[in-house]
mmCIF file of C-alpha atoms in Angstrom:
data_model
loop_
_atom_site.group_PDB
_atom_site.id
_atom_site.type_symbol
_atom_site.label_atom_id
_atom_site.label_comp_id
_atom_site.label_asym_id
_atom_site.label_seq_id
_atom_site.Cartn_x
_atom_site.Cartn_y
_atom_site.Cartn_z
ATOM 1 C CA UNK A 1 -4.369 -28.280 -3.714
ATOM 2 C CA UNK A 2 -2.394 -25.380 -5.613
ATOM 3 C CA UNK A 3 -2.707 -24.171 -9.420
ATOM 4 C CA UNK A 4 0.794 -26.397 -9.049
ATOM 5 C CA UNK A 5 -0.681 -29.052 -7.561
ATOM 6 C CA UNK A 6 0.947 -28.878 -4.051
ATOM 7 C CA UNK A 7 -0.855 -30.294 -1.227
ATOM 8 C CA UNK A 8 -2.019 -27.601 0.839
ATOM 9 C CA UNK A 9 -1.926 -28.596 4.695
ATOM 10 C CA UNK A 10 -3.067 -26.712 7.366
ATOM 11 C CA UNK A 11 -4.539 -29.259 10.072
ATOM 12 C CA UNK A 12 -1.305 -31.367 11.216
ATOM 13 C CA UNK A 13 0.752 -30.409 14.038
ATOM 14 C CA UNK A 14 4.265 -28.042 13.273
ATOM 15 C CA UNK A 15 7.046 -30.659 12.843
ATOM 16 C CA UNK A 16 5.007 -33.010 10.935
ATOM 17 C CA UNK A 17 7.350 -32.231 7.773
ATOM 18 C CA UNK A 18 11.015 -32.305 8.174
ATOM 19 C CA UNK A 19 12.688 -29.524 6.415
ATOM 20 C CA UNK A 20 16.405 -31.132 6.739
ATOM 21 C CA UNK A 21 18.396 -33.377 4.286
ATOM 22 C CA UNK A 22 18.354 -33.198 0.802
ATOM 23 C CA UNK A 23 15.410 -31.377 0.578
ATOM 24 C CA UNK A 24 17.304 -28.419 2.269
ATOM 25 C CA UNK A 25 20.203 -29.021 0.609
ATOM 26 C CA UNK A 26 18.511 -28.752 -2.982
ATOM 27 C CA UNK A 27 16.817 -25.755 -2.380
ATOM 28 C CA UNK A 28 20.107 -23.838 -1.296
ATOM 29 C CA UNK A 29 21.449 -25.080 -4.397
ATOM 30 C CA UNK A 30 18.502 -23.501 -6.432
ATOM 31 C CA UNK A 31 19.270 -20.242 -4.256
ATOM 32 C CA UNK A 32 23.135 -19.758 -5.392
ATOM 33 C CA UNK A 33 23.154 -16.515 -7.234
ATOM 34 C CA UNK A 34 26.750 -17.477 -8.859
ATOM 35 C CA UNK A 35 24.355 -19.147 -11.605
ATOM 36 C CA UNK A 36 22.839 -16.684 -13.997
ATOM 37 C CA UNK A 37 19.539 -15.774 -13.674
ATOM 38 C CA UNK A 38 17.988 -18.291 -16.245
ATOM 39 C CA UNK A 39 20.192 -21.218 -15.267
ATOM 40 C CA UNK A 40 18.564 -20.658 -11.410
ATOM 41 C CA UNK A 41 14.901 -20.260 -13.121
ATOM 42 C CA UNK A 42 15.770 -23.942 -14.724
ATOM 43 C CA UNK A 43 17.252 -25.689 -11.355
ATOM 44 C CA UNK A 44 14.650 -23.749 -9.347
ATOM 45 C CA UNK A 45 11.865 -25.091 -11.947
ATOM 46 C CA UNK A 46 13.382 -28.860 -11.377
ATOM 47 C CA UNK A 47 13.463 -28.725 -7.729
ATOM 48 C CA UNK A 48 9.942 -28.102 -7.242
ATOM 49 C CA UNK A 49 9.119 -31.018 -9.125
ATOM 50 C CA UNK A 50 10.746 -33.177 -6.386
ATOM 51 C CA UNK A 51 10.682 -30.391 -3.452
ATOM 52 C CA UNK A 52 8.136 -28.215 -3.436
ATOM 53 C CA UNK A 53 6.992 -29.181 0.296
ATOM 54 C CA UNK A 54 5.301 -28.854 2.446
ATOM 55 C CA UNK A 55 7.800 -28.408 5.560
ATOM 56 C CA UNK A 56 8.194 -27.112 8.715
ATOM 57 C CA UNK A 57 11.155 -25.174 9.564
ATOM 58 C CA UNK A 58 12.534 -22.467 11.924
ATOM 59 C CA UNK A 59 14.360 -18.946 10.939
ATOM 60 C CA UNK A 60 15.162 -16.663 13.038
ATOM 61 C CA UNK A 61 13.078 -18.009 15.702
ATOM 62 C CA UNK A 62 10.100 -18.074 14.083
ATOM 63 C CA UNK A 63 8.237 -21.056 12.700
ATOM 64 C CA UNK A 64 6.991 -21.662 9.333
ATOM 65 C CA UNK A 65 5.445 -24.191 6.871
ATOM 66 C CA UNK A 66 7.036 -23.973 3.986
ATOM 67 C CA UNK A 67 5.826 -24.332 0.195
ATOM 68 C CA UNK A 68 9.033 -23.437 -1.532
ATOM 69 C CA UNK A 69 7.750 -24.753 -4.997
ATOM 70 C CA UNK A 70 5.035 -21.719 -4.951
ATOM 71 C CA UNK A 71 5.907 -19.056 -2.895
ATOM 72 C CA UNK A 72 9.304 -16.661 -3.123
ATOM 73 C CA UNK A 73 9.284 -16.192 0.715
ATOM 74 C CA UNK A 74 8.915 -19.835 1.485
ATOM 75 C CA UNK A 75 12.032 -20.702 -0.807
ATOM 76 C CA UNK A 76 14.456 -18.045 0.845
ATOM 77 C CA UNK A 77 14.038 -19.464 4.128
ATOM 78 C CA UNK A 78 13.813 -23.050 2.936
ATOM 79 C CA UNK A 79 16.992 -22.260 1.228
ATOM 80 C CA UNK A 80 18.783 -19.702 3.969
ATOM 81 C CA UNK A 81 17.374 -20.564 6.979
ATOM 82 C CA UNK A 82 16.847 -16.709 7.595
ATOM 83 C CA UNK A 83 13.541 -14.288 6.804
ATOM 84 C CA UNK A 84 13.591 -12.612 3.598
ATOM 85 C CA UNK A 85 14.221 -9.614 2.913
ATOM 86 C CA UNK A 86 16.590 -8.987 6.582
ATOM 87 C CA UNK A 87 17.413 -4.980 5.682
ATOM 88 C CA UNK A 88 14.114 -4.395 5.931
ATOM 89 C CA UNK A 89 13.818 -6.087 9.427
ATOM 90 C CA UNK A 90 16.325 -4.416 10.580
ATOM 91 C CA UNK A 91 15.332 -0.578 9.697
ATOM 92 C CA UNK A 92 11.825 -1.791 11.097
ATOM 93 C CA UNK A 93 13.086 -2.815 14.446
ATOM 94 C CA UNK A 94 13.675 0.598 16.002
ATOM 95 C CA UNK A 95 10.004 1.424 15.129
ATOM 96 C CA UNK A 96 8.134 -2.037 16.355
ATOM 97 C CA UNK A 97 8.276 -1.968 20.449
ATOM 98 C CA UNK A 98 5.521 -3.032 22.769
ATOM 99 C CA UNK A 99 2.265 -1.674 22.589
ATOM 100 C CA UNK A 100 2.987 -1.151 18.460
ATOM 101 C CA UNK A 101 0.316 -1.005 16.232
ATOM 102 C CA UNK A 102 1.120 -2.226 13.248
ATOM 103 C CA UNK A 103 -0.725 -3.222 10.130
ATOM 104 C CA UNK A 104 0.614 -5.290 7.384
ATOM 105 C CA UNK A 105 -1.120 -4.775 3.786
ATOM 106 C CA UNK A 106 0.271 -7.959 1.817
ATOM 107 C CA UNK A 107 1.011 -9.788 4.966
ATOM 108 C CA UNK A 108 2.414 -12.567 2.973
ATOM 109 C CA UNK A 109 3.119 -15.869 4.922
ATOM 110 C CA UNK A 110 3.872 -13.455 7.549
ATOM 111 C CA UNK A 111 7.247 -12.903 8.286
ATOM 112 C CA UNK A 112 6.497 -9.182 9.099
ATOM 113 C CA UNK A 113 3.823 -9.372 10.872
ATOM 114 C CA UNK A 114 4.946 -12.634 13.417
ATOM 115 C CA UNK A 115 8.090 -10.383 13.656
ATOM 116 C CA UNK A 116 6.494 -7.359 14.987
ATOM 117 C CA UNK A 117 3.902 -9.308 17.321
ATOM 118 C CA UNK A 118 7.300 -10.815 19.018
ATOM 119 C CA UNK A 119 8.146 -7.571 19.483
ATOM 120 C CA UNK A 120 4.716 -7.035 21.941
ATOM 121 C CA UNK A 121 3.189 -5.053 18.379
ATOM 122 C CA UNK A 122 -0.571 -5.310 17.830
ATOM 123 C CA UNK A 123 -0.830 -6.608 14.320
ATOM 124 C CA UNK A 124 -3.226 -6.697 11.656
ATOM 125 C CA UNK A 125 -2.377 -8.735 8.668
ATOM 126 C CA UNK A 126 -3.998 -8.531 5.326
ATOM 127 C CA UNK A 127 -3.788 -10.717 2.791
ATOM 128 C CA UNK A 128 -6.120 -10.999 -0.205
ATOM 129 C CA UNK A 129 -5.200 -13.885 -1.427
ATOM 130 C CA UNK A 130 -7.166 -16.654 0.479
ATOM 131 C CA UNK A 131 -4.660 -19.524 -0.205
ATOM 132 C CA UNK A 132 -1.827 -17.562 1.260
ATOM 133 C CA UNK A 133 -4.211 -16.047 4.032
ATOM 134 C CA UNK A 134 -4.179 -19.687 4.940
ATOM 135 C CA UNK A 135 -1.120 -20.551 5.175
ATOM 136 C CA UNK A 136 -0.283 -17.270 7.145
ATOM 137 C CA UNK A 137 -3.238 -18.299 9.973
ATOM 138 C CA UNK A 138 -0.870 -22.046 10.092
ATOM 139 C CA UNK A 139 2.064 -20.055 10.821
ATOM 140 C CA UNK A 140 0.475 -17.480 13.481
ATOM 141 C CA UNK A 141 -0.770 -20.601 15.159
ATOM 142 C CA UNK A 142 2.580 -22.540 15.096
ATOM 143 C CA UNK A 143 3.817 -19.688 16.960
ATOM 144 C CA UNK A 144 1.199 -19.101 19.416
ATOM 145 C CA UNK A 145 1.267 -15.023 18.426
ATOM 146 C CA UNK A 146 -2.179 -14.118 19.353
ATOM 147 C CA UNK A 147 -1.942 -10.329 19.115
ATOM 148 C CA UNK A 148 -1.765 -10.942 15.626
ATOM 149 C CA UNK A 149 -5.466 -10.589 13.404
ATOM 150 C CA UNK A 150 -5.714 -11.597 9.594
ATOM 151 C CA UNK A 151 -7.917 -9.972 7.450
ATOM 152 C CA UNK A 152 -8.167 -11.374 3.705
ATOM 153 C CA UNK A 153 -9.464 -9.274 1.825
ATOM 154 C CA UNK A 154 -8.197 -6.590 -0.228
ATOM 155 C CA UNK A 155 -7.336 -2.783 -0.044
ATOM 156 C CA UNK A 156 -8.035 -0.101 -2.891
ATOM 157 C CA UNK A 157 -9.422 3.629 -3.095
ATOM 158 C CA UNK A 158 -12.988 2.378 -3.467
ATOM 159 C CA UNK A 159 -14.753 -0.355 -1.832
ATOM 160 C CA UNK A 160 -16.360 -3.072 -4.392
ATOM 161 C CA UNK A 161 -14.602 -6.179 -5.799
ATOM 162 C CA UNK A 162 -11.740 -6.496 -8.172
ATOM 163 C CA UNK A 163 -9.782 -9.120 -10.135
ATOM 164 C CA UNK A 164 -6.777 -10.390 -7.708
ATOM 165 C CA UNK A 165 -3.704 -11.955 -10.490
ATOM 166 C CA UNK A 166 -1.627 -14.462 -9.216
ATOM 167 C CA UNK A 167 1.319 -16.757 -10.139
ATOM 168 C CA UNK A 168 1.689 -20.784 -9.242
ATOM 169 C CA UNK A 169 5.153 -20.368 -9.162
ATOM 170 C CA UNK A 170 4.851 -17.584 -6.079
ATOM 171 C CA UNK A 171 1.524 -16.913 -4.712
ATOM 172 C CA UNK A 172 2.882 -14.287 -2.513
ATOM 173 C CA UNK A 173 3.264 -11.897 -5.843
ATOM 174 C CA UNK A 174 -0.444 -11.358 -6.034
ATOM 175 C CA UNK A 175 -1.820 -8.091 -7.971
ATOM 176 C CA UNK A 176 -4.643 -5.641 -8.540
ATOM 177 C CA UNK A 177 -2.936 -4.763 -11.409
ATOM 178 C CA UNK A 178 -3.166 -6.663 -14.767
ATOM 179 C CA UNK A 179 -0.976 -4.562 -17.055
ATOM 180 C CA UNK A 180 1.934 -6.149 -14.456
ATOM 181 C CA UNK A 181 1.440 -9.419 -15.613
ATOM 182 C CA UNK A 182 3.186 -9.055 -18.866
ATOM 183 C CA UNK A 183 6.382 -8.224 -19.831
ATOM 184 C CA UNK A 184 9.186 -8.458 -17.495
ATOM 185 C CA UNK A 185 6.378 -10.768 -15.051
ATOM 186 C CA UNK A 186 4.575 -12.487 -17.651
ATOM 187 C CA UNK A 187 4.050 -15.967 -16.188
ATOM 188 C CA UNK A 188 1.296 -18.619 -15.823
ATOM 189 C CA UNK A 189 -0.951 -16.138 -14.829
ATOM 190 C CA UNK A 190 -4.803 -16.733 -13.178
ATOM 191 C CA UNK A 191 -7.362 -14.089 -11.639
ATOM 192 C CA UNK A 192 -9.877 -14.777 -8.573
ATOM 193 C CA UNK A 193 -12.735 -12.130 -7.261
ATOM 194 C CA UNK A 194 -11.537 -10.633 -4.489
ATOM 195 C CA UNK A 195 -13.516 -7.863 -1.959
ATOM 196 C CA UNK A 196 -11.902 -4.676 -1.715
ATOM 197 C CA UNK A 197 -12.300 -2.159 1.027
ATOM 198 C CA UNK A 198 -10.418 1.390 1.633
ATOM 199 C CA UNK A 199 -7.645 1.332 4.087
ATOM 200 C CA UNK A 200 -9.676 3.789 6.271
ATOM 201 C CA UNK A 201 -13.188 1.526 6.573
ATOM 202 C CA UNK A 202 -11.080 -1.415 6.689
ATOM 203 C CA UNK A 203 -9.498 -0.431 10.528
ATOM 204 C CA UNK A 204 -12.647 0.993 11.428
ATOM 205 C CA UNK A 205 -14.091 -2.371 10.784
ATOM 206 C CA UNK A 206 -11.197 -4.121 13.075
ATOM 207 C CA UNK A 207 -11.760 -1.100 15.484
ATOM 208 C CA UNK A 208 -7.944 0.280 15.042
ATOM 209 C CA UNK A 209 -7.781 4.213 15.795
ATOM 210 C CA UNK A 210 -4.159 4.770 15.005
ATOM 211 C CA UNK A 211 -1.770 2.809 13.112
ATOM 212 C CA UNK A 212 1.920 3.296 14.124
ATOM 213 C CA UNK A 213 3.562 1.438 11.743
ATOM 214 C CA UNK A 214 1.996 0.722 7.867
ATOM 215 C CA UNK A 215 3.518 -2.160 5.413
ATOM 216 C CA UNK A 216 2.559 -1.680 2.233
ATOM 217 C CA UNK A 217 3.365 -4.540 -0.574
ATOM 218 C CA UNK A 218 0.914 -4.926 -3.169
ATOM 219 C CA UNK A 219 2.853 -5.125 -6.304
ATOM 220 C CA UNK A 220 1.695 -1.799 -7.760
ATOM 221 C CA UNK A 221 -1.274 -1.384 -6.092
ATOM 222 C CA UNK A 222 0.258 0.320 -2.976
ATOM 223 C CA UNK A 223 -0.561 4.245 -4.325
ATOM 224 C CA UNK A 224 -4.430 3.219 -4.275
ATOM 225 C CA UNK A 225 -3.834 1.803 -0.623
ATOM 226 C CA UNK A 226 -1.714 4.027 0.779
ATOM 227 C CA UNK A 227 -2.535 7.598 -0.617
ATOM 228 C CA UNK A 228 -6.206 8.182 -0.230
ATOM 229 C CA UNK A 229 -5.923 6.539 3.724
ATOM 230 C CA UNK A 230 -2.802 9.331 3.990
ATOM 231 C CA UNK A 231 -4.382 12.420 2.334
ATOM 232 C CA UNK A 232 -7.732 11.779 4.223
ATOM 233 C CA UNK A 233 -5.547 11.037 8.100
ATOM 234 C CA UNK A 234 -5.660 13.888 10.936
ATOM 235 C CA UNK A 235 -1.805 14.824 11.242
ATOM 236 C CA UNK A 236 -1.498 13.941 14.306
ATOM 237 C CA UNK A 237 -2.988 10.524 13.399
ATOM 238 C CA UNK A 238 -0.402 9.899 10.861
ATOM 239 C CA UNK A 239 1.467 6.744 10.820
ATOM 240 C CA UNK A 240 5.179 7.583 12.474
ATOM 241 C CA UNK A 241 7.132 4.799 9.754
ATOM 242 C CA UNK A 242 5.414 3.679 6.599
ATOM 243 C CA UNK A 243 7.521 0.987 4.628
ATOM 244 C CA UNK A 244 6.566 0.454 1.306
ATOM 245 C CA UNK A 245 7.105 -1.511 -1.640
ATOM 246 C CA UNK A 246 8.625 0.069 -5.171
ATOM 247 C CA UNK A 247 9.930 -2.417 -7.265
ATOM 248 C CA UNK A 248 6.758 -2.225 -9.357
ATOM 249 C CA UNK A 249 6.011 1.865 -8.615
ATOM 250 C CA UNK A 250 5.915 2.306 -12.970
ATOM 251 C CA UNK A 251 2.187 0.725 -12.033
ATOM 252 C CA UNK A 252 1.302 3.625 -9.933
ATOM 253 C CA UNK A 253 -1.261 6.135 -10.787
ATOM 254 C CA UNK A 254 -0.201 8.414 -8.474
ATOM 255 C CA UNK A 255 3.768 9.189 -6.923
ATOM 256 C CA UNK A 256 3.589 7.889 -3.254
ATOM 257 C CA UNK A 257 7.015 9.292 -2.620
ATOM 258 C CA UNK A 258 5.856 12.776 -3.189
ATOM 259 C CA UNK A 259 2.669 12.536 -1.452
ATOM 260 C CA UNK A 260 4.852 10.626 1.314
ATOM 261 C CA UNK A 261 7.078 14.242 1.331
ATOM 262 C CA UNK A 262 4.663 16.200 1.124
ATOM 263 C CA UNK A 263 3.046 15.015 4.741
ATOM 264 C CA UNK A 264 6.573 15.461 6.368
ATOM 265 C CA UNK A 265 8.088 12.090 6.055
ATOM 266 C CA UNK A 266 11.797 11.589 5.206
ATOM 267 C CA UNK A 267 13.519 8.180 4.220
ATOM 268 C CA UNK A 268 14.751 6.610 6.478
ATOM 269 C CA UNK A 269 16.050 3.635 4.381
ATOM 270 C CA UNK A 270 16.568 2.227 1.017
ATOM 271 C CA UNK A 271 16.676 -1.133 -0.674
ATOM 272 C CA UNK A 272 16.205 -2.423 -4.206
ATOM 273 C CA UNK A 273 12.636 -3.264 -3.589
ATOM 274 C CA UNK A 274 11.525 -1.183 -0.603
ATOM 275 C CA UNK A 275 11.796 2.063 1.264
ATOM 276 C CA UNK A 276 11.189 3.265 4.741
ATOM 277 C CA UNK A 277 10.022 6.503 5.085
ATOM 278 C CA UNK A 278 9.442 8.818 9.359
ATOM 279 C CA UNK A 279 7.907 11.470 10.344
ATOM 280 C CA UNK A 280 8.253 12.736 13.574
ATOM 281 C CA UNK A 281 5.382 12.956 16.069
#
């Protein structure tokens, strides 16, 4: 079970749940962005009473179980029948080809990371939250993606453990960082003990060389990830794309944009919560 009490399933076959019917239907309602944004926090609030899954649905080719009454990703597709956040696929494609390696930091359900392994990447996915981590092995086993290797556990500039905040409403906005959880994101807030390991031990561990391609979304986190890994990489091991969350960059300690042009990488793409950022070999 969930802080929300949601039935957590991870055993039954994909297609147990059907994801059609007014289930579907309810969801895309909750999704219309015509309403303002507190009239869609109330109908999204009174569809997960009713809806908030499981089910199993397709998008884009790619199948998922679906919680859509606690996780952001899980509603957009429930409600779209698309992957989130398609932009970013689509400045990502040119860089994931066969023989890719990629790693994922905040691998989410996994819509990244079963992307890229359909694209013939080698992917590791890390996710520290260990409910989600679940639910992301379900979907990489739905799909049969075997080039694809979850690690849950968390990354930081110093290995140890750390407090790991997280929402009911959307377990895939988990953070390292507790000033975020007031203000503009207080919520129902609750904190777990998580291990954290540097980026750098962490592949060691998993036996990865070279990344190609790095994901970073940690809600705030990603300059303690990202920067000391970067900073400490040979040059000619640096990753050739980095894509990285900043909708939550007031959090950072340090400016991973400027460390990021510093190294010789150039953007490559912008959206209101990510950017990509090349370098060339």
């Amino acid at each position: 079970m969930t802080a929300t009490g949601i039935a957590i399933d991870t055993t039954s076959p994909f297609g147990t749940y059907g994801a059609e019917g007014l289930a579907r239907f309810a969801w895309a309602l909750a999704d219309r962005h015509e309403m303002t944004a507190g009239l869609r926090k109330r109908m999204r609030t009174l569809v997960s009473r009713i809806w908030a899954g499981p089910y199993d649905a397709e998008a884009d080719g790619l199948r998922f179980r679906l919680y859509p009454g606690s996780n952001y990703d899980d509603r957009k597709i429930m409600a779209r029948r698309r992957l989130p956040e398609r932009a970013e696929h689509d400045m990502l494609a040119r860089h994931l080809v066969k023989g890719t390696v990629f790693v994922d930091i905040g691998a989410n359900i996994g819509s990244y990371a079963l992307q890229a392994a359909r694209r013939g990447a080698q992917v590791l996915a890390v996710e520290a939250n260990p409910e989600t981590a679940g639910r992301l092995a379900f979907n990489i086993a739905a799909n049969r993606l075997d080039e694809i290797v979850v690690a849950t556990v968390a990354v930081g500039n110093m290995p140890g453990t750390m407090q790991l905040w997280s929402e009911p409403t959307n377990c895939g906005f988990a953070t390292l960082v507790e000033d975020l959880t007031t203000g503009e994101w207080a919520g129902d807030w609750s904190s777990r003990t998580v291990t954290v390991r540097p980026l750098a031990n962490l592949l060691a561990a998993h036996g990865i060389g070279r990344v190609d391609v790095l994901k970073v979304d940690v809600e705030g986190f990603e300059d303690r990830v990202l920067l000391p890994y970067l900073q400490d990489c040979e040059p000619g091991l640096l990753p050739r794309a980095v894509l990285i969350e900043t909708n939550c960059r007031e959090h950072w300690a340090q400016d991973c944009l400027a460390v990021l042009a510093g190294l010789g990488y150039a953007i490559e793409g912008e959206t209101m919560d990510n950017m990509l950022f090349g370098r060339a070999a």
